[in-house]
PDB file of C-alpha atoms and ligand atoms in Angstrom:
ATOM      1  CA  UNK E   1     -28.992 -22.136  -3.106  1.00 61.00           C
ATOM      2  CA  UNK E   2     -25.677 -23.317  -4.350  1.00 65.00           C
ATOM      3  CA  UNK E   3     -22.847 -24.097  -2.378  1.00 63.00           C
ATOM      4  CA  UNK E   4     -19.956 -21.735  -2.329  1.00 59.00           C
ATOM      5  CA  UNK E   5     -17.678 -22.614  -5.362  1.00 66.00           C
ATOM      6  CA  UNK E   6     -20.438 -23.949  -7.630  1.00 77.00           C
ATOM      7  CA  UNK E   7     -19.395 -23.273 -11.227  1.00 88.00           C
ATOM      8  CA  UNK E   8     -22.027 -22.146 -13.501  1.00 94.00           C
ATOM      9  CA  UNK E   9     -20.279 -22.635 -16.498  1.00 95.00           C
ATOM     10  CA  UNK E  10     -23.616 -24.173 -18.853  1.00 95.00           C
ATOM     11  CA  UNK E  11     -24.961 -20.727 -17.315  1.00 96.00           C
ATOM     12  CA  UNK E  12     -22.460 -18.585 -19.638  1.00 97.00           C
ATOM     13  CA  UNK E  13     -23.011 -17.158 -23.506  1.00 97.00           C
ATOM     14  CA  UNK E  14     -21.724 -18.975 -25.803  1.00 97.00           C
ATOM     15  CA  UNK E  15     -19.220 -16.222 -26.629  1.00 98.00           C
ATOM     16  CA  UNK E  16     -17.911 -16.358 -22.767  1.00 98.00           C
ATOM     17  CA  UNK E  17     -18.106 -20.004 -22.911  1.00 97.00           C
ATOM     18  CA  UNK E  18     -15.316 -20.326 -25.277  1.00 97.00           C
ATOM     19  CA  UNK E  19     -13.515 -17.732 -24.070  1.00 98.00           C
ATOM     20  CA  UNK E  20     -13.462 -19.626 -20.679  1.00 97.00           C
ATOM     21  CA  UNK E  21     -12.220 -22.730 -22.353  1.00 97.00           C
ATOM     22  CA  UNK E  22      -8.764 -21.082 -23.092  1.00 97.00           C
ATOM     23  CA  UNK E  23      -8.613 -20.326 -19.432  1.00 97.00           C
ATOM     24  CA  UNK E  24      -6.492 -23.011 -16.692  1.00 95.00           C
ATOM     25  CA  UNK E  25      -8.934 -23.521 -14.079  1.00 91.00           C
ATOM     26  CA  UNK E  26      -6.687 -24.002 -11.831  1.00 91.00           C
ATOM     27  CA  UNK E  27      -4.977 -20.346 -12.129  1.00 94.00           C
ATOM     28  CA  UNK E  28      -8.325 -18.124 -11.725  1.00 95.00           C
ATOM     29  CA  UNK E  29      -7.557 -14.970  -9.936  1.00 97.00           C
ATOM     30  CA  UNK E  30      -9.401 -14.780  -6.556  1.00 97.00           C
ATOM     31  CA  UNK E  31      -9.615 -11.435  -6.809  1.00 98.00           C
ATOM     32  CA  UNK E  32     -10.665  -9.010  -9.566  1.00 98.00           C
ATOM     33  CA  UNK E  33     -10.773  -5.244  -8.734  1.00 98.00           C
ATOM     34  CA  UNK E  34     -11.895  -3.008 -11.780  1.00 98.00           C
ATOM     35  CA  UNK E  35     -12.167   0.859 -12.020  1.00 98.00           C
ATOM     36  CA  UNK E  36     -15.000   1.205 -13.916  1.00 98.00           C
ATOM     37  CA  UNK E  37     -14.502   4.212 -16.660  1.00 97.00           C
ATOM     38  CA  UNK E  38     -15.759   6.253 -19.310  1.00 97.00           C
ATOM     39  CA  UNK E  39     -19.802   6.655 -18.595  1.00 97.00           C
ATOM     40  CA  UNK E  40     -19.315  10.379 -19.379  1.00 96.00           C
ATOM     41  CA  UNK E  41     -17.669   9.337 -22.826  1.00 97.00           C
ATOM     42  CA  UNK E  42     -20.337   6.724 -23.829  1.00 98.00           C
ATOM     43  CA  UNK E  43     -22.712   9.412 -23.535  1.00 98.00           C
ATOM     44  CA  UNK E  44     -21.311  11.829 -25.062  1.00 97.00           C
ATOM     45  CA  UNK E  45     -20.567   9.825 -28.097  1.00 97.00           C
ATOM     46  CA  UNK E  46     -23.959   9.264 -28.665  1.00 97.00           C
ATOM     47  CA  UNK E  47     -24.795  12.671 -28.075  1.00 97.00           C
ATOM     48  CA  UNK E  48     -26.720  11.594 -24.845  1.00 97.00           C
ATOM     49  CA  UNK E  49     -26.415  13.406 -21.472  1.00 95.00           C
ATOM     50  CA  UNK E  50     -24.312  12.174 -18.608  1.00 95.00           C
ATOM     51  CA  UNK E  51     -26.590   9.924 -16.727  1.00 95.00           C
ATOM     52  CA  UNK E  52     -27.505   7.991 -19.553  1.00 97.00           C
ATOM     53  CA  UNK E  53     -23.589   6.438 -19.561  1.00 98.00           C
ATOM     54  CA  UNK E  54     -23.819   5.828 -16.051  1.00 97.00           C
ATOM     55  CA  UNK E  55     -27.632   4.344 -16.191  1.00 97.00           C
ATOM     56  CA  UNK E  56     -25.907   2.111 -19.082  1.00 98.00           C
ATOM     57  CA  UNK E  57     -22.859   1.403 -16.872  1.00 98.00           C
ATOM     58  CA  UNK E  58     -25.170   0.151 -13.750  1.00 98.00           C
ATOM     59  CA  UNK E  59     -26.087  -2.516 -16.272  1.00 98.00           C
ATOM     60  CA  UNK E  60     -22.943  -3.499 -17.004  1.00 98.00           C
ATOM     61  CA  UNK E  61     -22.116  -3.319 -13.077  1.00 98.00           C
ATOM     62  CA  UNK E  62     -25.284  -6.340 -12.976  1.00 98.00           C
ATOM     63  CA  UNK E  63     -23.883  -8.441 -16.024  1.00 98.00           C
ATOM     64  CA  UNK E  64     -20.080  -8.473 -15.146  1.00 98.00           C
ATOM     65  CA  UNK E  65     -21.385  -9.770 -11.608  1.00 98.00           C
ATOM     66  CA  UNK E  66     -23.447 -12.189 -12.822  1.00 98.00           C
ATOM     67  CA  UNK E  67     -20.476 -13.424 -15.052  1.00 98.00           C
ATOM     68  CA  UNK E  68     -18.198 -13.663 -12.398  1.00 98.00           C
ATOM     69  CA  UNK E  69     -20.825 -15.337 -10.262  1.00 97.00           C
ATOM     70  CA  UNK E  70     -20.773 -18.544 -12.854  1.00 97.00           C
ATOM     71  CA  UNK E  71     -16.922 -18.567 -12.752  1.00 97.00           C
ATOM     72  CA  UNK E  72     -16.976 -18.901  -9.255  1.00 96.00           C
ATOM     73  CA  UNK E  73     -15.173 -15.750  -9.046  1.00 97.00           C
ATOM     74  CA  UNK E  74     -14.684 -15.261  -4.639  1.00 97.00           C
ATOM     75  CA  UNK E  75     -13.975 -11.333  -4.918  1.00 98.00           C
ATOM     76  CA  UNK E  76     -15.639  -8.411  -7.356  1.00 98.00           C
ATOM     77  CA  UNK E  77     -14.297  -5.292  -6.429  1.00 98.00           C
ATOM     78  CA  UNK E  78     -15.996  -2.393  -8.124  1.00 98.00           C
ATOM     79  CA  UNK E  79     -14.966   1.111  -8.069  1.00 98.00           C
ATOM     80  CA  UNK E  80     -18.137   2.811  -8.082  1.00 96.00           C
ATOM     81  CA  UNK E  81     -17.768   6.614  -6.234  1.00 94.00           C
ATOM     82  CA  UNK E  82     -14.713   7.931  -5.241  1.00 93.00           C
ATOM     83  CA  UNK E  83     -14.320  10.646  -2.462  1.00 92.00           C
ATOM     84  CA  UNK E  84     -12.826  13.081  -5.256  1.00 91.00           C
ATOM     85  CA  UNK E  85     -15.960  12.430  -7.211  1.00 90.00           C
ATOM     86  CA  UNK E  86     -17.847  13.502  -4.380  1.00 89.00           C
ATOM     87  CA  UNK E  87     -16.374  16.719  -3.906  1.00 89.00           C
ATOM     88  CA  UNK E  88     -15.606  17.612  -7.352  1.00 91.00           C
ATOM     89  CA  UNK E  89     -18.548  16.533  -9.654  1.00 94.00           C
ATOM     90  CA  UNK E  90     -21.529  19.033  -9.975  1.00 94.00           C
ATOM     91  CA  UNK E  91     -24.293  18.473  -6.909  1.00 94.00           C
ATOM     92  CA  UNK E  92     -26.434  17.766  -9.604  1.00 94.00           C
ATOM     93  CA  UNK E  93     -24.662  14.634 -10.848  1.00 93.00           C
ATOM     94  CA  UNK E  94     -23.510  13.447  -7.181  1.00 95.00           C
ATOM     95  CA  UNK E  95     -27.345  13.808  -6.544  1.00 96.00           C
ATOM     96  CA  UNK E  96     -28.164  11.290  -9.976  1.00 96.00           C
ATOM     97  CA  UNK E  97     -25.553   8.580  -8.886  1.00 96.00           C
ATOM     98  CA  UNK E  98     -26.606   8.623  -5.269  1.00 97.00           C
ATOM     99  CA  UNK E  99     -30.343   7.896  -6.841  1.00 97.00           C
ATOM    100  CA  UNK E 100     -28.736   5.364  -9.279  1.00 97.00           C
ATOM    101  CA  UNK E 101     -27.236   3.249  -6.835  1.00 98.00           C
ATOM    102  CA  UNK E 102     -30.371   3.362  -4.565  1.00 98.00           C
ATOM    103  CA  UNK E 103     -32.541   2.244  -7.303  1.00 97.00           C
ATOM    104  CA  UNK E 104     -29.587  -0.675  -8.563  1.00 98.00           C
ATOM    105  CA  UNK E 105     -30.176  -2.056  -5.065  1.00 98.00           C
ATOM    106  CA  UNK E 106     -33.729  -1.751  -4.713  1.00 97.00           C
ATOM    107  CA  UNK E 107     -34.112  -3.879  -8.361  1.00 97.00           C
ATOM    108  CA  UNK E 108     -30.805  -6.564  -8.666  1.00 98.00           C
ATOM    109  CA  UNK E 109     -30.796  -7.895  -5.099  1.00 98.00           C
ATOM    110  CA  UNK E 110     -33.364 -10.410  -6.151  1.00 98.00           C
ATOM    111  CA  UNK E 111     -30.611 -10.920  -8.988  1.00 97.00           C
ATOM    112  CA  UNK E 112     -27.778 -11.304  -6.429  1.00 98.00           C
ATOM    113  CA  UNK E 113     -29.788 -13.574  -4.311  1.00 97.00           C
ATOM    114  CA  UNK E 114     -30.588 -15.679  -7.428  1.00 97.00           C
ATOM    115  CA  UNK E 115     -26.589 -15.600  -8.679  1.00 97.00           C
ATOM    116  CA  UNK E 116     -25.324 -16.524  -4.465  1.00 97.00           C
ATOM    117  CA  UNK E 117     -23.742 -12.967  -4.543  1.00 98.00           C
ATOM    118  CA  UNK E 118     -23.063 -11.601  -1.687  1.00 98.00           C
ATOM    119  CA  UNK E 119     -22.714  -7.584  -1.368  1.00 98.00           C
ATOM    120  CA  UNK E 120     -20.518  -5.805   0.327  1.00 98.00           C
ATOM    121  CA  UNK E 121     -19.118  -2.221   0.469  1.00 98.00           C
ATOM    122  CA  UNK E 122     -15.390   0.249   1.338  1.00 98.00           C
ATOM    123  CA  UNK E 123     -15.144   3.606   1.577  1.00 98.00           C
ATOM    124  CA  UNK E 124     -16.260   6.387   3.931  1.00 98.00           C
ATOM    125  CA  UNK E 125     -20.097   5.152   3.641  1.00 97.00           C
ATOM    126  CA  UNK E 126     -21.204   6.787   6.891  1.00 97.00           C
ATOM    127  CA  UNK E 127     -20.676  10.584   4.540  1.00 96.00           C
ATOM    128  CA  UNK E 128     -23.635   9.345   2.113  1.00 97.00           C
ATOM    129  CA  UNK E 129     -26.973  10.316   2.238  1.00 97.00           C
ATOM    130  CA  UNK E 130     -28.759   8.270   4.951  1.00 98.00           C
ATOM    131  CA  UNK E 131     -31.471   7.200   2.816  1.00 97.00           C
ATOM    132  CA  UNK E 132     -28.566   5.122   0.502  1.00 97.00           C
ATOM    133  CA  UNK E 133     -26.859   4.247   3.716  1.00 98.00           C
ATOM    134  CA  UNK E 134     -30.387   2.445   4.466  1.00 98.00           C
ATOM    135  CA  UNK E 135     -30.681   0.521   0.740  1.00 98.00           C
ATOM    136  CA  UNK E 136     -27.081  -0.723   0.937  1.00 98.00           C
ATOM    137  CA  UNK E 137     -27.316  -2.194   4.560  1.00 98.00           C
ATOM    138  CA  UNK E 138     -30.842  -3.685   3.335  1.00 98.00           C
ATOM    139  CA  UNK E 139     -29.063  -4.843   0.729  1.00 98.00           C
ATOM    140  CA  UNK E 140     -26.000  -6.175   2.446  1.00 98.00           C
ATOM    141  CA  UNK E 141     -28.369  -7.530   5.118  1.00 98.00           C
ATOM    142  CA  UNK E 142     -30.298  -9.369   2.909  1.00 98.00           C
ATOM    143  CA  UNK E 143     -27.516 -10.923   0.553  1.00 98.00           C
ATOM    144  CA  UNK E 144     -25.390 -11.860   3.835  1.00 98.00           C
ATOM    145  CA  UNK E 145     -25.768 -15.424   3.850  1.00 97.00           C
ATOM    146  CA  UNK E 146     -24.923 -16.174   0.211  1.00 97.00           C
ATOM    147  CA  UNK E 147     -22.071 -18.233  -0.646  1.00 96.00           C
ATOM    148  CA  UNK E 148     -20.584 -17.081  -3.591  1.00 96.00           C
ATOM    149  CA  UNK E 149     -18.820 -14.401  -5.161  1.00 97.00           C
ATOM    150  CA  UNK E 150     -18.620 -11.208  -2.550  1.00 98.00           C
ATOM    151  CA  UNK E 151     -19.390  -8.032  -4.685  1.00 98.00           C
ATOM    152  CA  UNK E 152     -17.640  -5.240  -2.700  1.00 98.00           C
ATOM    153  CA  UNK E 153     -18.514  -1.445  -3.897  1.00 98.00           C
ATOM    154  CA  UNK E 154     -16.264   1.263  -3.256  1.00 98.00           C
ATOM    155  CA  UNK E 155     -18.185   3.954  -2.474  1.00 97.00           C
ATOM    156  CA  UNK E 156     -17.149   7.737  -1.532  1.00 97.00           C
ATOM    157  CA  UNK E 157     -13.867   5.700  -1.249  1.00 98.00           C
ATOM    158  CA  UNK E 158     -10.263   6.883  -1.420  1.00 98.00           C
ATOM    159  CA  UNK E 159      -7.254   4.952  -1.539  1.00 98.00           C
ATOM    160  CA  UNK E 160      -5.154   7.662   0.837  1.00 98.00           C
ATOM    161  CA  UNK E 161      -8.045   8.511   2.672  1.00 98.00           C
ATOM    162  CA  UNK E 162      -8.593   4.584   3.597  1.00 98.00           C
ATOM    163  CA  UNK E 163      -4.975   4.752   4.980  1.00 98.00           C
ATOM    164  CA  UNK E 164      -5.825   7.663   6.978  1.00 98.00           C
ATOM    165  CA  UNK E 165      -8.698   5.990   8.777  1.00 98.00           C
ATOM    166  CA  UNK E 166      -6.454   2.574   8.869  1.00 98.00           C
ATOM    167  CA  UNK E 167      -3.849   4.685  10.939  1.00 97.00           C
ATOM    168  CA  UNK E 168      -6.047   6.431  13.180  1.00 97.00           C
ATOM    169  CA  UNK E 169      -7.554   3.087  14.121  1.00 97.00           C
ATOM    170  CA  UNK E 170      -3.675   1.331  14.517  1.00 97.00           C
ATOM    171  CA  UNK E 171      -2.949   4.121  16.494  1.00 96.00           C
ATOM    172  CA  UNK E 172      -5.490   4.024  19.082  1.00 96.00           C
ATOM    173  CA  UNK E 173      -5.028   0.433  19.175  1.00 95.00           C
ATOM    174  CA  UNK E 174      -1.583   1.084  19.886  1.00 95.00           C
ATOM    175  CA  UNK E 175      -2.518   3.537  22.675  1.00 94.00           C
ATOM    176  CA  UNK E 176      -5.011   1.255  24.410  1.00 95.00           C
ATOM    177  CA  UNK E 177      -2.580  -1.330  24.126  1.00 94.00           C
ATOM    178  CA  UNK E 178       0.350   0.843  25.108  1.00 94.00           C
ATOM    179  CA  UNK E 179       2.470  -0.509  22.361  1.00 92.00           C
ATOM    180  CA  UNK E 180       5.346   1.373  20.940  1.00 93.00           C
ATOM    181  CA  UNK E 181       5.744   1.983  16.775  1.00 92.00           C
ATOM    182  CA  UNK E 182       8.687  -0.272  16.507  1.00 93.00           C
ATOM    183  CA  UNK E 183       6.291  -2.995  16.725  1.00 91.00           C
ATOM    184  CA  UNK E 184       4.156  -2.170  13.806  1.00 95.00           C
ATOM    185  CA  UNK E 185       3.628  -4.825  10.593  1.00 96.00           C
ATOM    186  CA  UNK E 186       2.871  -4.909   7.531  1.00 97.00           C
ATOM    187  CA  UNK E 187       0.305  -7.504   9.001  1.00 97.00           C
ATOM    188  CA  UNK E 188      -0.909  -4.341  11.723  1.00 97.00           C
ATOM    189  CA  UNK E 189      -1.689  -2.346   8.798  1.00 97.00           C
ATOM    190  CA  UNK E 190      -3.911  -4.694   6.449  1.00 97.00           C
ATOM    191  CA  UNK E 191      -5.885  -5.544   9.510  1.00 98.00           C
ATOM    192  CA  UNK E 192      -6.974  -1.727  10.016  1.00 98.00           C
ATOM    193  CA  UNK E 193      -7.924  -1.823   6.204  1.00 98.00           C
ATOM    194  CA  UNK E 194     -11.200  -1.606   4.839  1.00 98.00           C
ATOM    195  CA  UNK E 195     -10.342  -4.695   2.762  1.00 98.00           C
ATOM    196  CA  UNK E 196      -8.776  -6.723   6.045  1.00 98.00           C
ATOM    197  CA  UNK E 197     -11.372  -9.419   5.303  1.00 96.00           C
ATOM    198  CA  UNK E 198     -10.178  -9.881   1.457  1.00 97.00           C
ATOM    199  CA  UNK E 199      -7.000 -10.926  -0.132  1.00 98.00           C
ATOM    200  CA  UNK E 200      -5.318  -8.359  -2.152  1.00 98.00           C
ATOM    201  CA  UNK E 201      -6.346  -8.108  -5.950  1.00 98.00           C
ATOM    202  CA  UNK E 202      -4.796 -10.636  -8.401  1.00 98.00           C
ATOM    203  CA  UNK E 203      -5.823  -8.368 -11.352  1.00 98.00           C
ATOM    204  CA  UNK E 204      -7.300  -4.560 -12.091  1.00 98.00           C
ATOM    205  CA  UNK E 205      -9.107  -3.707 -14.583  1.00 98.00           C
ATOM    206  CA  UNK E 206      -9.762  -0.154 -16.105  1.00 98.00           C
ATOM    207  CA  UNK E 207     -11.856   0.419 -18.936  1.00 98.00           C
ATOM    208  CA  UNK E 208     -11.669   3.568 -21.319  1.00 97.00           C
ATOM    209  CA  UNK E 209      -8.295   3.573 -21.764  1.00 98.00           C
ATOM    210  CA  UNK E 210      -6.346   6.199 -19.027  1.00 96.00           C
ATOM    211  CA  UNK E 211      -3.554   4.934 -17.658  1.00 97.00           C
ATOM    212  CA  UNK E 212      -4.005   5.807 -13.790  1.00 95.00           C
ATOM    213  CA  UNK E 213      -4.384   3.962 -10.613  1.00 97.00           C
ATOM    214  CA  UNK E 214      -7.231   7.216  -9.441  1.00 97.00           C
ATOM    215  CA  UNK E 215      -6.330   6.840  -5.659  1.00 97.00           C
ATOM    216  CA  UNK E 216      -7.791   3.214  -5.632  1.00 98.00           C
ATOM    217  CA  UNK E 217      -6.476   0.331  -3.237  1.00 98.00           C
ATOM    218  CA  UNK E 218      -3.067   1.883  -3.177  1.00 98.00           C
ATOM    219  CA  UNK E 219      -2.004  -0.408  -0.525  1.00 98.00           C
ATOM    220  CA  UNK E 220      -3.554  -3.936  -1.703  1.00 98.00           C
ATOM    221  CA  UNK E 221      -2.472  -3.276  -5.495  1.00 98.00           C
ATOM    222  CA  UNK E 222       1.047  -3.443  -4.721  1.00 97.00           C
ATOM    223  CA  UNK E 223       2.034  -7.279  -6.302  1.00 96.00           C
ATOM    224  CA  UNK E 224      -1.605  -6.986  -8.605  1.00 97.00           C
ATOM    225  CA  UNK E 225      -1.584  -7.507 -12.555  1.00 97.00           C
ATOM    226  CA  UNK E 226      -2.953  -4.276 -14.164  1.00 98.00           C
ATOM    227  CA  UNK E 227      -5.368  -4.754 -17.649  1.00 98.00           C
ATOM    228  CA  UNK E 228      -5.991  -1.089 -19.321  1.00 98.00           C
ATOM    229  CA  UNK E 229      -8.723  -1.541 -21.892  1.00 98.00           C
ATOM    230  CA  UNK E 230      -9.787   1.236 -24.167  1.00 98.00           C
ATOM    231  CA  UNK E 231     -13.251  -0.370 -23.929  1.00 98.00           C
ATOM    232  CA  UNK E 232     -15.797   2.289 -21.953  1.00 98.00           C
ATOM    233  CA  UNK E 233     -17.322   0.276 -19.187  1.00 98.00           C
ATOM    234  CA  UNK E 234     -21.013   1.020 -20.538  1.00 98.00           C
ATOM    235  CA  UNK E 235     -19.579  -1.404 -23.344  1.00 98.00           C
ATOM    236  CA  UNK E 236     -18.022  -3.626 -20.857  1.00 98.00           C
ATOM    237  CA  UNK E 237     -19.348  -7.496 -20.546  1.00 98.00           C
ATOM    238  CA  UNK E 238     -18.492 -10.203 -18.564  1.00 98.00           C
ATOM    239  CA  UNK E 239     -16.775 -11.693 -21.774  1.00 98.00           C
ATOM    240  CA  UNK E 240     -14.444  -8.971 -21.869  1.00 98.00           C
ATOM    241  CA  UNK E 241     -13.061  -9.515 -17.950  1.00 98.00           C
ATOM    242  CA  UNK E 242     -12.702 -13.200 -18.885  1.00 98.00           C
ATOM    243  CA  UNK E 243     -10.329 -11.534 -21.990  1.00 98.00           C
ATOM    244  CA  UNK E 244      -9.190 -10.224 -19.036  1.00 98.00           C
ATOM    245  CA  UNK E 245      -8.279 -13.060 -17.041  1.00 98.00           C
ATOM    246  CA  UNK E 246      -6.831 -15.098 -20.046  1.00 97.00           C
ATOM    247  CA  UNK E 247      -4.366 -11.967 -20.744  1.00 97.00           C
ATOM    248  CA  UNK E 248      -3.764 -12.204 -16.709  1.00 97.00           C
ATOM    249  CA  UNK E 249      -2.639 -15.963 -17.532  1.00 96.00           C
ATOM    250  CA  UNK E 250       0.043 -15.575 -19.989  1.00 94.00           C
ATOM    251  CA  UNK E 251       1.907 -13.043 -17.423  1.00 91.00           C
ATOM    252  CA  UNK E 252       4.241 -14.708 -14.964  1.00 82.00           C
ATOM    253  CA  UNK E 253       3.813 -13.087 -11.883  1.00 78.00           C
ATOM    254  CA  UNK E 254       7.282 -12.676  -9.699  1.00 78.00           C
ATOM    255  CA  UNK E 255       6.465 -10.627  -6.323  1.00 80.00           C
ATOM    256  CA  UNK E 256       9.869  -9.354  -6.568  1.00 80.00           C
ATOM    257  CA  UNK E 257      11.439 -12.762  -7.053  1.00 81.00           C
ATOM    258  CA  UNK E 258      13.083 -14.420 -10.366  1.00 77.00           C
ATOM    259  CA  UNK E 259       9.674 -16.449 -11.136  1.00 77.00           C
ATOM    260  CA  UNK E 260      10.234 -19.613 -12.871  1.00 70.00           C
ATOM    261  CA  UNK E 261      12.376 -19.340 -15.046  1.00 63.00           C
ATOM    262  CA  UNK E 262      14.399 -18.984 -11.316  1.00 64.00           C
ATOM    263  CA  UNK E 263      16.997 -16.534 -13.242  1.00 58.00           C
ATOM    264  CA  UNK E 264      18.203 -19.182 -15.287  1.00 61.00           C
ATOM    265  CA  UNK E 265      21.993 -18.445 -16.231  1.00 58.00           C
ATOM    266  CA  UNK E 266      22.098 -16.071 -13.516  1.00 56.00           C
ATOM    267  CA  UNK E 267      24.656 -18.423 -11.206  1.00 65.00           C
ATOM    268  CA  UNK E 268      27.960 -16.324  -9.860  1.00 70.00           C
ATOM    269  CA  UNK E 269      28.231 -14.458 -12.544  1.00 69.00           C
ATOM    270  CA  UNK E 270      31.599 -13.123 -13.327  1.00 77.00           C
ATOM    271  CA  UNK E 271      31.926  -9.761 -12.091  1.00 73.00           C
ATOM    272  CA  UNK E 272      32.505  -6.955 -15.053  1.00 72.00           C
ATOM    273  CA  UNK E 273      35.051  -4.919 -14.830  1.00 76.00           C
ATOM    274  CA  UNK E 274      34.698  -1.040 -14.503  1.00 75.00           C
ATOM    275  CA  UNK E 275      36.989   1.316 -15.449  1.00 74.00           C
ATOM    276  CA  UNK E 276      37.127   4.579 -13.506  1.00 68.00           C
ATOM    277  CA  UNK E 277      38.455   7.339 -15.573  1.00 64.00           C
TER     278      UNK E 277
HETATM  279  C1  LIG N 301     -16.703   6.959 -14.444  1.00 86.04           C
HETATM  280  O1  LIG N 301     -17.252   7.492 -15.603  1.00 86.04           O
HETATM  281  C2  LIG N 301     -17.694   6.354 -13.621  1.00 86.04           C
HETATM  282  C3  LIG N 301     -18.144   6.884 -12.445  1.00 86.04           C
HETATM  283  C4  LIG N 301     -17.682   8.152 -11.908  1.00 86.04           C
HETATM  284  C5  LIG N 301     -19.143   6.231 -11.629  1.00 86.04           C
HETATM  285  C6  LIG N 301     -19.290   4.753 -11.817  1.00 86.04           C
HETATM  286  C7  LIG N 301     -20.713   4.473 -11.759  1.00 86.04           C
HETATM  287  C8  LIG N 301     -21.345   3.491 -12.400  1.00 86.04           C
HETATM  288  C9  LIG N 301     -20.657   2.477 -13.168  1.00 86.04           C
HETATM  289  C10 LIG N 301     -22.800   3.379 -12.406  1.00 86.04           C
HETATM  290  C11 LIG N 301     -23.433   3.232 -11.092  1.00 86.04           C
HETATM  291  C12 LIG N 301     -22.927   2.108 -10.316  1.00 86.04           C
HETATM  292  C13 LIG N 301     -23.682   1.363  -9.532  1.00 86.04           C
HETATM  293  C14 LIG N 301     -23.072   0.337  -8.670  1.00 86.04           C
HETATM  294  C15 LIG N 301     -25.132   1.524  -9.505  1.00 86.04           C
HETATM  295  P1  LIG N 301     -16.989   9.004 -15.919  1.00 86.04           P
HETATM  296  O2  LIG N 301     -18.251   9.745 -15.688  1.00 86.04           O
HETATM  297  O3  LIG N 301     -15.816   9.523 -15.185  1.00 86.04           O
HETATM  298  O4  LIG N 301     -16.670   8.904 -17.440  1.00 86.04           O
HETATM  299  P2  LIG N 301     -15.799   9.914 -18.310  1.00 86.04           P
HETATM  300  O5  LIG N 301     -14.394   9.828 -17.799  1.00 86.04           O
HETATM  301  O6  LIG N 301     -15.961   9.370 -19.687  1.00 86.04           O
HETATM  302  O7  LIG N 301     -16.422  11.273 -18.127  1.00 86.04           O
END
């Protein structure tokens, strides 16, 4: 077992490796969140049904993990089933996912345990079928005690629908507590979150090119770098989230502030004169 933050770099292609080498160590993002896009494309390209792209894009689910696993990458947070996908895909393809993801567990935990990954999941899980409920708290179960990157899946997961549940919970805290609204924090929110544990995404990703946030993490995205690739995820490789992260670099990130340039030239400026007409 390796002990959390052991770097696997020898561990990476070639390709990755010197990819990696452009990157400053010292300004990895903790946190990567990616909404994983465009199975249904990838298929269809190729003339193939459906399932195929999203049989293809479980692979890339394992190799992007096991990338971000020899970075030393803390958080992997995969958009995997929304709540909208649930209720507005055909049964028939709910049905193939909900097998998909059963089967994924079943044969890459031994990967996960061999890679220190550590699996995790968001969303309303207690809606899926119980027999996936069981494989993902086997899974979870068994991957526990591992010390390296946490893969979280978001599964049946909405962004509004996790601040729903988030309020109901504040407010019966707030009830037992006998507290009155005034007294509510930013702070008293992210702790009802489904994400409370996690910091806040440095970066998201979204292959295949649309330019749309999908109702994901629409609280913890508010300060986080977006990446749009046109890249379809089944195409997607660890290689290209290290692109990624070395396009994440070159940004300065401000929070609202000046950043460091510190608004250079921006001292008491003289105040220009408008002329009402
Ligand atoms: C979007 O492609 C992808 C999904 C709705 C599901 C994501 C699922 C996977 C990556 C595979 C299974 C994951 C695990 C963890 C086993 P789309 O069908 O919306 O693509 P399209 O927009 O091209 O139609």
């Amino acid at each position: 077992m390796y002990p959390a933050g052991t770097l696997r770099i020898q561990e990476l292609t070639a390709e990755e490796r010197a990819v990696y080498a452009t990157l400053k160590p010292e300004r990895l993002p903790e946190h990567v969140a990616i909404i994983m896009d465009g199975n249904g494309r990838w298929a269809g390209h190729r003339s193939l049904k459906r399932f195929l792209g999203h049989q293809q894009g479980a692979k890339s689910v394992q190799l992007v993990t096991e990338t971000a696993s020899r970075i030393g990458l803390p958080w992997l947070t995969l958009y995997a089933f929304s709540l909208e996908n649930n209720l507005r895909r055909p049964r028939s393809e709910v049905n193939f996912l909900m097998r998909l993801l059963r089967s994924y567990l079943e044969n890459n935990v031994q990967r996960m345990m061999d890679n220190n990954v550590r699996m995790r999941y968001i969303g309303r899980i207690h809606e899926l079928p119980p027999e996936v409920q069981e494989k993902m708290h086997w899974a979870e179960e068994t991957t526990a005690r591992n010390t390296g990157t946490t893969l979280t899946l978001a599964l049946n997961y909405g962004g509004r629908s996790e601040l729903v549940d988030a309020f109901r919970g504040l407010a019966a805290e707030m009830k037992q507590k006998d507290l009155s609204p005034e007294r509510i924090t930013e702070e008293d929110i992210h702790r009802h979150l489904y994400t409370a544990h996690m910091p806040d995404p440095d970066l998201l990703i979204r292959t295949s090119g649309e330019m749309r946030l999908s109702n994901y993490l629409l609280w913890q995205i508010a300060y986080t770098e977006i990446f749009v690739t046109e890249r379809l995820w089944p195409d997607f490789r660890g290689i290209h989230m290290l692109e990624a992260i070395a396009d994440f670099q070159r940004r300065e990130r401000r929070y609202g502030g000046l950043g460091e340039s510190g608004g250079e030239g921006s001292e008491d400026p003289e105040p220009v004169k408008i002329a009402a007409h």
